Tab-separated table of C-alpha atoms in Angstrom:
chain	number	residue	atom	x	y	z
W	282	MET	CA	13.931	14.964	19.122
W	283	ILE	CA	14.049	13.387	16.164
W	284	LYS	CA	16.328	10.972	15.223
W	285	VAL	CA	17.390	9.238	12.064
W	286	TYR	CA	18.862	5.786	12.419
W	287	ASP	CA	19.756	2.618	10.717
W	288	ILE	CA	22.076	-0.783	11.715
W	289	GLU	CA	24.025	-3.269	9.606
W	290	THR	CA	24.622	-5.876	11.542
W	291	PHE	CA	27.524	-8.916	10.460
W	292	SER	CA	28.738	-12.102	11.311
W	293	ASN	CA	30.862	-10.529	13.947
W	294	CYS	CA	29.868	-7.375	14.478
W	295	PHE	CA	26.780	-4.421	14.659
W	296	THR	CA	27.190	-1.327	14.323
W	297	TYR	CA	24.673	1.771	15.045
W	298	THR	CA	24.358	5.549	13.722
W	299	ASP	CA	21.875	8.552	14.152
W	300	TYR	CA	21.044	11.498	12.729
W	301	ASP	CA	19.121	14.507	14.663
W	302	VAL	CA	17.502	16.412	12.660
W	303	ASP	CA	17.215	19.603	15.025
W	304	THR	CA	21.328	19.299	15.697
W	305	LYS	CA	22.598	17.626	12.884
W	306	GLU	CA	24.557	15.527	15.551
W	307	VAL	CA	25.515	11.842	14.291
W	308	ASN	CA	25.987	9.261	16.941
W	309	VAL	CA	28.092	6.048	15.841
W	310	PHE	CA	27.757	2.642	18.189
W	311	VAL	CA	29.641	-0.062	17.169
W	312	ILE	CA	29.623	-3.959	19.329
W	313	SER	CA	32.772	-6.132	17.984
W	314	GLU	CA	35.047	-8.247	19.301
W	315	PHE	CA	37.599	-4.752	18.607
W	316	ARG	CA	35.347	-2.524	19.786
W	317	ASN	CA	32.085	-2.533	22.747
W	318	GLU	CA	30.066	-0.302	23.403
W	319	HIS	CA	27.133	-2.155	24.523
W	320	LYS	CA	27.455	0.203	27.760
W	321	GLU	CA	27.165	3.261	26.173
W	322	PHE	CA	24.674	2.505	24.050
W	323	LYS	CA	22.474	1.439	26.723
W	324	ALA	CA	23.059	4.747	28.159
W	325	TYR	CA	22.739	6.233	25.043
W	326	LEU	CA	19.243	4.660	24.179
W	327	SER	CA	17.800	5.294	28.297
W	328	LYS	CA	18.377	8.996	27.273
W	329	LEU	CA	16.197	8.720	24.879
W	330	LYS	CA	13.875	7.138	26.401
W	331	ARG	CA	13.819	9.632	29.095
W	332	LYS	CA	13.618	12.972	26.390
W	333	LYS	CA	10.741	11.141	24.859
W	334	ALA	CA	12.605	11.316	21.542
W	335	GLY	CA	11.368	9.836	18.373
W	336	MET	CA	13.484	7.372	16.027
W	337	VAL	CA	12.645	7.599	12.385
W	338	GLY	CA	13.976	4.511	10.083
W	339	PHE	CA	13.242	2.516	6.389
W	340	ASN	CA	11.709	-1.050	7.515
W	341	ASN	CA	13.149	0.311	11.235
W	342	LEU	CA	9.081	-1.206	13.055
W	343	HIS	CA	10.494	-5.185	12.023
W	344	PHE	CA	14.035	-4.725	11.960
W	345	ASP	CA	15.974	-2.316	13.382
W	346	TRP	CA	13.976	-1.767	16.191
W	347	PRO	CA	13.723	-5.290	17.211
W	348	VAL	CA	17.830	-5.615	16.903
W	349	THR	CA	17.776	-2.794	18.804
W	350	ASN	CA	15.796	-3.369	21.651
W	351	HIS	CA	17.348	-6.726	21.538
W	352	ILE	CA	20.791	-5.215	22.345
W	353	TRP	CA	19.316	-2.977	24.728
W	354	GLU	CA	17.756	-5.502	27.049
W	355	MET	CA	21.054	-8.374	26.456
W	356	LEU	CA	23.860	-8.287	29.456
W	357	GLN	CA	26.556	-9.266	27.401
W	358	PRO	CA	25.979	-8.955	24.042
W	359	THR	CA	28.898	-9.884	21.111
W	360	GLY	CA	28.721	-9.254	17.340
W	361	GLU	CA	28.087	-12.892	16.684
W	362	LYS	CA	25.189	-13.494	19.243
W	363	ILE	CA	23.511	-10.145	17.682
W	364	TYR	CA	23.491	-11.570	14.291
W	365	SER	CA	22.581	-15.154	15.706
W	366	PHE	CA	19.095	-13.231	16.633
W	367	VAL	CA	19.425	-11.208	13.230
W	368	GLN	CA	19.191	-14.760	11.568
W	369	HIS	CA	16.534	-15.864	13.943
W	370	LEU	CA	14.276	-12.346	13.232
W	371	VAL	CA	14.283	-12.603	9.418
W	372	SER	CA	13.865	-16.321	8.931
W	373	GLN	CA	10.448	-15.919	10.921
W	374	LYS	CA	7.185	-16.323	9.096
W	375	GLU	CA	5.002	-14.139	10.887
W	376	THR	CA	5.732	-10.771	11.709
W	377	MET	CA	7.473	-9.589	15.343
W	378	TYR	CA	5.836	-7.124	17.110
W	379	THR	CA	8.196	-5.011	19.621
W	380	PRO	CA	6.572	-2.628	22.164
W	381	GLN	CA	7.872	1.067	21.168
W	382	THR	CA	9.335	2.103	24.209
W	383	ILE	CA	11.133	4.494	22.073
W	384	LYS	CA	8.370	5.751	19.891
W	385	GLN	CA	9.159	4.821	16.301
W	386	LEU	CA	7.991	6.409	12.589
W	387	ASP	CA	8.959	3.948	9.881
W	388	LEU	CA	8.594	5.588	6.065
W	389	TYR	CA	8.876	2.071	4.631
W	390	LEU	CA	5.314	1.586	6.026
W	391	LEU	CA	4.211	4.778	5.668
W	392	ASN	CA	4.773	4.913	2.474
W	393	HIS	CA	2.930	1.147	1.796
W	394	TYR	CA	6.385	0.229	0.553
W	395	ASP	CA	5.375	-3.404	2.214
W	396	ASN	CA	2.931	-3.797	-0.426
W	397	LYS	CA	4.284	-6.494	-3.462
W	398	ALA	CA	2.910	-3.952	-6.472
W	399	ARG	CA	4.461	-1.044	-4.725
W	400	SER	CA	7.970	-2.230	-2.938
W	401	CYS	CA	10.775	-0.500	-2.802
W	402	SER	CA	14.113	-0.388	-1.082
W	403	LEU	CA	15.764	2.458	0.396
W	404	LYS	CA	18.354	2.030	-2.842
W	405	ALA	CA	16.540	1.826	-5.215
W	406	LEU	CA	15.176	5.255	-3.729
W	407	GLU	CA	18.416	6.656	-3.386
W	408	VAL	CA	18.571	6.439	-7.310
W	409	ALA	CA	15.311	7.403	-8.112
W	410	LEU	CA	15.796	10.710	-6.537
W	411	HIS	CA	19.145	11.611	-7.396
W	412	TRP	CA	20.626	11.073	-4.126
W	413	LYS	CA	24.381	12.496	-4.077
W	414	ASN	CA	25.744	9.330	-3.385
W	415	VAL	CA	24.281	6.047	-4.206
W	416	MET	CA	26.945	3.610	-2.163
W	417	ASP	CA	26.858	-0.262	-2.125
W	418	MET	CA	27.393	-2.013	0.617
W	419	PRO	CA	31.328	-2.910	0.620
W	420	PHE	CA	30.612	-6.423	2.671
W	421	SER	CA	28.122	-9.681	2.582
W	422	HIS	CA	26.364	-9.466	5.626
W	423	THR	CA	28.509	-13.001	6.504
W	424	THR	CA	31.691	-11.147	6.573
W	425	GLU	CA	33.834	-10.740	9.434
W	426	ILE	CA	34.399	-6.990	9.888
W	427	THR	CA	38.394	-6.334	11.228
W	428	GLU	CA	38.720	-3.128	12.189
W	429	ASP	CA	40.542	-2.019	9.459
W	430	LEU	CA	37.300	-2.692	7.433
W	431	LEU	CA	35.114	-0.746	10.382
W	432	ASP	CA	35.350	2.817	8.756
W	433	ASN	CA	33.817	1.665	4.997
W	434	VAL	CA	31.053	-0.208	7.399
W	435	LEU	CA	30.185	3.428	9.447
W	436	GLU	CA	30.757	5.215	5.898
W	437	TYR	CA	27.686	3.212	4.412
W	438	ASN	CA	26.144	2.930	7.602
W	439	LEU	CA	25.850	7.074	7.597
W	440	ASN	CA	25.060	7.709	4.267
W	441	ASP	CA	22.081	5.586	4.550
W	442	VAL	CA	21.061	7.420	7.639
W	443	LEU	CA	21.292	10.939	5.771
W	444	PHE	CA	19.484	9.898	2.794
W	445	THR	CA	16.660	8.542	5.231
W	446	ALA	CA	16.729	11.897	6.901
W	447	GLU	CA	16.522	13.687	3.142
W	448	PHE	CA	13.348	11.385	2.371
W	449	TYR	CA	11.848	11.744	6.161
W	450	HIS	CA	11.731	15.601	5.244
W	451	LYS	CA	10.452	15.018	1.822
W	452	CYS	CA	7.509	12.635	3.569
W	453	LYS	CA	7.033	15.730	6.114
W	454	ASP	CA	2.955	16.637	4.365
W	455	LYS	CA	1.956	12.786	4.964
W	456	ILE	CA	3.665	12.824	8.556
W	457	ASP	CA	1.818	15.740	9.167
W	458	LEU	CA	-1.326	14.119	8.229
W	459	ARG	CA	-1.099	11.454	10.420
W	460	LYS	CA	-0.187	13.347	13.700
W	461	SER	CA	-3.395	15.570	12.598
W	462	ILE	CA	-5.944	12.693	12.222
W	463	THR	CA	-4.783	10.753	15.560
W	464	GLN	CA	-5.493	14.437	17.309
W	465	GLN	CA	-8.717	14.618	15.654
W	466	TYR	CA	-9.655	10.816	15.949
W	467	GLY	CA	-8.129	9.238	18.239
W	468	LEU	CA	-6.834	6.579	15.877
W	469	ALA	CA	-2.996	5.700	15.546
W	470	VAL	CA	-1.850	5.591	12.347
W	471	ILE	CA	1.483	6.642	12.385
W	472	ASN	CA	3.032	4.076	10.809
W	473	LYS	CA	-0.381	3.090	8.640
W	474	SER	CA	-0.544	3.283	4.601
W	475	ASP	CA	-3.218	5.898	2.861
W	476	VAL	CA	-5.749	2.725	2.531
W	477	VAL	CA	-4.952	1.426	6.034
W	478	ILE	CA	-5.835	4.768	7.450
W	479	GLY	CA	-8.822	5.604	5.324
W	480	GLU	CA	-10.484	1.860	6.304
W	481	MET	CA	-9.805	3.249	10.302
W	482	ILE	CA	-11.464	6.654	9.413
W	483	PHE	CA	-14.435	5.173	7.877
W	484	LEU	CA	-14.653	2.335	10.925
W	485	LYS	CA	-14.711	5.148	12.965
W	486	TYR	CA	-17.749	6.987	11.736
W	487	LEU	CA	-19.086	3.747	11.089
W	488	SER	CA	-18.934	2.914	14.633
W	489	ASP	CA	-20.340	6.039	15.871
W	490	ALA	CA	-23.480	5.520	13.602
W	491	MET	CA	-23.809	1.372	14.377
W	492	ASP	CA	-23.352	2.222	17.794
W	493	GLN	CA	-20.521	-0.862	18.016
W	494	THR	CA	-16.764	-1.133	18.956
W	495	ILE	CA	-14.791	-0.917	15.706
W	496	GLY	CA	-13.090	-4.244	16.672
W	497	ASP	CA	-16.901	-5.685	16.653
W	498	LEU	CA	-17.324	-4.101	12.951
W	499	LYS	CA	-13.833	-5.393	12.051
W	500	SER	CA	-14.525	-8.816	12.784
W	501	ILE	CA	-17.505	-9.117	10.620
W	502	ARG	CA	-16.665	-10.649	7.020
W	503	GLY	CA	-17.944	-10.974	3.510
W	504	LYS	CA	-18.176	-14.219	1.545
W	505	SER	CA	-16.199	-14.910	-1.310
W	506	VAL	CA	-18.644	-15.283	-4.529
W	507	ASP	CA	-18.067	-15.013	-8.280
W	508	VAL	CA	-19.811	-12.026	-9.929
W	509	PRO	CA	-21.407	-12.458	-12.756
W	510	LEU	CA	-21.234	-8.932	-14.396
W	511	LYS	CA	-24.420	-8.796	-15.925
W	512	ASN	CA	-26.305	-8.462	-12.069
W	513	ILE	CA	-23.707	-5.479	-11.552
W	514	ILE	CA	-23.635	-3.173	-14.949
W	515	PHE	CA	-26.284	-0.141	-13.970
W	516	SER	CA	-29.545	-0.434	-15.567
W	517	TYR	CA	-28.532	2.928	-17.450
W	518	VAL	CA	-25.123	1.808	-19.380
W	519	SER	CA	-25.597	1.892	-23.097
W	520	PHE	CA	-24.127	3.160	-26.299
W	521	ARG	CA	-25.134	3.841	-29.660
W	522	HIS	CA	-21.731	2.695	-31.885
W	523	LYS	CA	-22.043	-1.132	-32.713
W	524	ASN	CA	-18.471	-1.637	-31.512
W	525	LEU	CA	-19.640	-0.861	-27.734
W	526	ARG	CA	-22.777	-2.066	-27.446
W	527	ASP	CA	-20.809	-5.469	-28.811
W	528	LEU	CA	-18.302	-4.921	-25.899
W	529	LEU	CA	-21.305	-4.441	-23.034
W	530	GLU	CA	-23.219	-7.636	-24.514
W	531	ILE	CA	-19.792	-9.850	-24.108
W	532	MET	CA	-19.164	-8.240	-20.190
W	533	LYS	CA	-23.025	-9.305	-19.332
W	534	GLY	CA	-21.925	-12.482	-20.271
W	535	THR	CA	-18.718	-12.715	-18.620
W	536	ILE	CA	-18.511	-13.856	-15.162
W	537	SER	CA	-15.828	-12.998	-12.305
W	538	SER	CA	-14.078	-16.063	-10.366
W	539	ARG	CA	-11.607	-16.261	-8.279
W	540	GLN	CA	-12.026	-20.448	-8.806
W	541	TYR	CA	-12.758	-20.959	-11.998
W	542	LEU	CA	-9.846	-21.374	-13.973
W	543	LYS	CA	-7.711	-22.595	-10.990
W	544	ASN	CA	-10.062	-25.034	-11.412
W	545	PHE	CA	-10.243	-25.605	-15.382
W	546	ILE	CA	-6.108	-26.196	-15.062
W	547	ASP	CA	-6.394	-28.323	-11.915
W	548	ASN	CA	-8.645	-30.716	-13.442
W	549	LEU	CA	-6.075	-31.634	-16.331
W	550	ASN	CA	-5.180	-34.916	-17.094
W	551	THR	CA	-1.592	-33.944	-18.147
W	552	SER	CA	-0.470	-37.356	-19.282
W	553	ALA	CA	-3.478	-37.380	-21.763
W	554	ASN	CA	-2.350	-37.070	-25.370
W	555	VAL	CA	-2.092	-34.272	-27.500
W	556	ASP	CA	-5.739	-35.212	-29.162
W	557	THR	CA	-7.649	-35.734	-26.052
W	558	LEU	CA	-5.841	-32.235	-24.591
W	559	PHE	CA	-7.033	-30.318	-27.221
W	560	LYS	CA	-10.903	-31.751	-27.676
W	561	HIS	CA	-10.507	-30.870	-23.960
W	562	PHE	CA	-9.595	-27.310	-24.489
W	563	GLN	CA	-12.225	-26.606	-27.942
W	564	ILE	CA	-14.826	-27.781	-25.823
W	565	HIS	CA	-14.018	-25.547	-22.933
W	566	ASN	CA	-12.254	-22.615	-24.630
W	567	ILE	CA	-16.185	-20.473	-25.101
W	568	ASP	CA	-16.153	-20.615	-21.211
W	569	VAL	CA	-12.770	-19.792	-20.418
W	570	LYS	CA	-13.087	-16.935	-22.858
W	571	LYS	CA	-16.792	-15.624	-20.561
W	572	THR	CA	-14.793	-15.875	-17.218
W	573	ALA	CA	-12.523	-13.890	-16.198
W	574	GLN	CA	-10.239	-14.528	-13.304
W	575	GLN	CA	-10.540	-11.955	-11.046
W	576	LYS	CA	-7.474	-9.550	-10.271
W	577	LYS	CA	-5.401	-11.742	-12.746
W	578	SER	CA	-7.295	-12.548	-16.227
W	579	PHE	CA	-9.874	-9.534	-16.119
W	580	SER	CA	-9.358	-7.782	-19.783
W	581	PHE	CA	-11.309	-6.594	-22.585
W	582	SER	CA	-10.498	-4.584	-25.679
W	583	VAL	CA	-12.868	-2.518	-28.073
W	584	ASN	CA	-12.000	-0.579	-31.511
W	585	TYR	CA	-13.485	2.841	-31.489
W	586	ALA	CA	-12.902	6.441	-33.316
W	587	ASP	CA	-9.471	5.167	-34.462
W	588	LEU	CA	-8.734	4.520	-30.974
W	589	ARG	CA	-7.989	1.479	-28.798
W	590	LEU	CA	-9.983	1.241	-25.902
W	591	ASP	CA	-8.503	-1.777	-23.090
W	592	TYR	CA	-10.576	-2.187	-19.797
W	593	GLY	CA	-8.631	-4.214	-17.012
W	594	VAL	CA	-9.639	-4.675	-13.472
W	595	GLY	CA	-7.669	-1.219	-12.279
W	596	GLY	CA	-9.440	0.867	-15.139
W	597	ILE	CA	-9.485	1.838	-18.697
W	598	HIS	CA	-6.756	3.113	-21.023
W	599	ALA	CA	-6.181	4.229	-24.374
W	600	CYS	CA	-3.649	6.309	-26.433
W	601	VAL	CA	-3.269	8.250	-29.039
W	602	SER	CA	-1.364	8.054	-31.608
W	603	PRO	CA	1.892	10.353	-30.795
W	604	GLY	CA	1.930	13.944	-32.541
W	605	VAL	CA	1.113	17.513	-31.675
W	606	TYR	CA	-2.351	18.061	-31.518
W	607	SER	CA	-3.992	21.702	-31.076
W	608	SER	CA	-7.646	22.976	-30.637
W	609	SER	CA	-8.856	24.735	-33.737
W	610	ASP	CA	-11.872	27.242	-34.544
W	611	LEU	CA	-13.538	23.574	-35.122
W	612	HIS	CA	-12.330	21.713	-32.633
W	613	ASP	CA	-11.540	22.128	-28.494
W	614	ILE	CA	-9.217	20.062	-26.495
W	615	LEU	CA	-11.206	18.802	-23.218
W	616	ASP	CA	-9.410	17.750	-20.073
W	617	ILE	CA	-12.554	16.566	-17.867
W	618	ASP	CA	-11.629	15.066	-14.086
W	619	VAL	CA	-14.381	13.939	-12.441
W	620	LYS	CA	-14.811	14.921	-8.350
W	621	SER	CA	-14.341	12.435	-6.384
W	622	TYR	CA	-15.150	9.305	-8.987
W	623	TYR	CA	-15.702	6.460	-7.095
W	624	PRO	CA	-17.308	7.750	-3.476
W	625	ASN	CA	-19.796	9.334	-5.946
W	626	LEU	CA	-20.130	5.681	-7.869
W	627	PHE	CA	-21.101	4.544	-4.562
W	628	ILE	CA	-23.108	6.941	-3.080
W	629	GLN	CA	-25.407	7.936	-6.285
W	630	ASN	CA	-25.942	4.231	-7.295
W	631	ARG	CA	-26.710	3.273	-3.206
W	632	LEU	CA	-23.606	0.768	-3.721
W	633	HIS	CA	-22.828	-0.955	-0.084
W	634	PRO	CA	-21.337	-3.972	1.343
W	635	ARG	CA	-23.860	-6.851	1.251
W	636	GLN	CA	-22.915	-7.574	5.236
W	637	MET	CA	-23.610	-3.751	6.032
W	638	ASP	CA	-26.994	-2.146	6.176
W	639	GLN	CA	-27.697	-0.064	3.005
W	640	ASP	CA	-29.342	2.848	4.677
W	641	THR	CA	-26.579	3.296	7.282
W	642	PHE	CA	-23.746	2.450	5.217
W	643	ILE	CA	-24.020	4.978	2.557
W	644	SER	CA	-25.925	7.659	5.111
W	645	VAL	CA	-22.139	7.941	6.682
W	646	TYR	CA	-20.256	7.459	3.315
W	647	SER	CA	-22.780	10.634	1.969
W	648	ASP	CA	-21.975	12.126	5.642
W	649	ILE	CA	-17.894	12.232	4.889
W	650	PHE	CA	-18.466	13.294	1.858
W	651	GLU	CA	-19.966	16.523	2.230
W	652	GLN	CA	-17.792	16.784	5.003
W	653	ARG	CA	-14.726	17.028	3.292
W	654	VAL	CA	-16.442	19.280	0.747
W	655	LYS	CA	-17.020	21.668	3.978
W	656	ALA	CA	-13.297	21.310	5.290
W	657	GLN	CA	-12.418	21.668	0.996
W	658	LYS	CA	-14.854	24.971	1.412
W	659	GLU	CA	-12.888	26.017	4.437
W	660	ASP	CA	-9.308	25.515	3.260
W	661	ASP	CA	-9.078	23.121	6.119
W	662	LYS	CA	-6.642	20.865	3.924
W	663	LEU	CA	-5.612	18.675	6.669
W	664	THR	CA	-9.184	17.166	7.627
W	665	ALA	CA	-9.791	17.543	3.813
W	666	ASP	CA	-7.183	15.075	3.159
W	667	ALA	CA	-8.154	12.818	5.611
W	668	LEU	CA	-11.902	12.499	4.259
W	669	LYS	CA	-9.722	12.311	1.247
W	670	LEU	CA	-8.562	8.770	2.504
W	671	SER	CA	-11.389	7.632	4.342
W	672	LEU	CA	-13.947	8.103	1.001
W	673	ASN	CA	-10.775	6.839	-1.777
W	674	GLY	CA	-9.686	3.761	0.573
W	675	LEU	CA	-12.839	2.070	1.522
W	676	PHE	CA	-12.958	1.190	-2.233
W	677	GLY	CA	-9.821	-0.647	-2.296
W	678	LYS	CA	-10.655	-2.920	1.098
W	679	THR	CA	-13.832	-4.114	-1.180
W	680	GLY	CA	-11.361	-6.022	-2.768
W	681	SER	CA	-9.720	-7.115	0.361
W	682	ASP	CA	-10.647	-10.076	1.473
W	683	VAL	CA	-9.377	-9.762	4.839
W	684	SER	CA	-11.508	-6.772	5.467
W	685	CYS	CA	-14.949	-6.212	6.977
W	686	PHE	CA	-16.105	-4.289	3.690
W	687	TYR	CA	-15.231	-7.192	1.421
W	688	ASP	CA	-17.605	-7.668	-0.835
W	689	PRO	CA	-16.787	-8.975	-5.227
W	690	ASN	CA	-20.326	-7.492	-5.915
W	691	VAL	CA	-19.050	-3.948	-4.822
W	692	PHE	CA	-15.345	-3.835	-6.401
W	693	TYR	CA	-17.035	-4.783	-9.323
W	694	ALA	CA	-20.095	-2.458	-9.578
W	695	VAL	CA	-17.671	0.291	-9.228
W	696	THR	CA	-14.933	-0.459	-11.563
W	697	VAL	CA	-16.889	-2.244	-14.109
W	698	ASN	CA	-19.586	0.649	-13.778
W	699	GLY	CA	-16.832	3.508	-13.656
W	700	GLN	CA	-15.194	2.000	-16.876
W	701	LEU	CA	-18.471	2.200	-18.748
W	702	LEU	CA	-19.832	5.639	-17.663
W	703	ILE	CA	-16.516	6.823	-18.998
W	704	THR	CA	-17.457	5.306	-22.450
W	705	MET	CA	-20.381	6.794	-22.360
W	706	LEU	CA	-18.449	10.255	-21.680
W	707	VAL	CA	-16.475	9.237	-24.448
W	708	GLU	CA	-18.524	8.330	-26.792
W	709	SER	CA	-21.695	11.509	-25.918
C-alpha cells in the first residue's frame, strides 16, 4: 500500500491529502475551528502503520512527516497549535529527525534536490514536466482560512499530490535501484542521493577488505591543503602545439588554494588611498593569477585550431561555430566516449586518498570495476547501475571535506589530468 501525500498549514488550519497509487483512492483530513477531523486522522494513520503502508512525498522527510507525526501524538490539536509547531520546525538550524513509524520515501532527497546546485521546487518540476494544471497557492500561510476558502486550499493540495504521484512513477527506476541495493548490500538507501549511495557501497567493500567497521572508516578525515598543480599533473602529459604547451606550463605554475584569495582580500587595508591600493594589487597581481581558489575561480582558456578550449573545476568545454557539419571522402566525424573515465583514471594511475592504504584502495576500486563489467555482460542492470554509483560517486567525495575520502590532491589529479588527457586526444 503506497500513499502519496502532501500537507498544507495555515495560521488556523491544517489539511492532509493523499492518493493511493494502486486503488486511486483519495483521502482528505482537515483540522480547523470549523472542521476538526483529528480523531479520524489518528485512526487513519494507525491503520497505515498496521498495514505497513509506505508514504511518498516531496520534502516530506524533514517537513510533512514531522508535522504529521506530531499531530498523531497530540491530544487536542488545533490549527493554531499545529501552525505554531510548524513555525518552530522551519526555524531550526539543524534538521530535525523524526522516527519513521510509517516508512517514508522522499522524492526531494532521492533526486538530490537538497543540493544547492540541483535545488528544485515541486512547482518548478510541474512546469518542467508540463503538468496539466500548475497552480499557485491562492493564500499566504499566514491567512486565516474560513470555511468558504477551504475548497480552494483542498483543490491546491490535491493538485500537488496528483503531480507528486506522477513524479513518483517517473522515478521508478531510481526507486527500484535503491530497493535492490538495500536487499543486496543491507544498506538503508531509499532516501539517499546517487553520490551518497556510491560512497556507502564503496565503504561496504572497503570495510570488508580492511576488516574495519564502516563507522571507523567514516571517522577518518583527510587534510585540507593547497595543491600545487605541478605535483599532480601526470608525467606523461605533453603537447606538440605551442599554445597547448604554454597552457601546460601555466597550469604547472598554479597553486589551487582554499585560503589564498580570501587572505588576500582580508588583508587589504580598505582605508588606504587609491595609489597605495593600486600598488598593492600590482605587487600581488602575478600571485593572484597563479593561485586559483578551489572550486570557485579555477579557470584557464586556450585557443587551438580555431577553437577556444575552456578549463574549469567541472571539466573542459568547447563549442564549434554554428552550422551544419557533414563527413566527406576526406573527413570523418568522430564521437568518442571513454568507458568509466574517472574510475579508470583512478585505477590506471593508482590514485588514492592519502589517508588510505594505496594497495587496498586500488584493489577494492578495481574489484568493483570488474564486477560492474561482469554484471553488464550478464545483463544484470540493477547490479551494474549500483556499482556505477559506487565508481562514479567516490570521485565527488574526494572533494568533500566532510567525507572520509576527502583529498584535494586526488580531486585535482582526476579533474586536471582528465581535461589534459582529453586535450591530448583532441590534438592527436
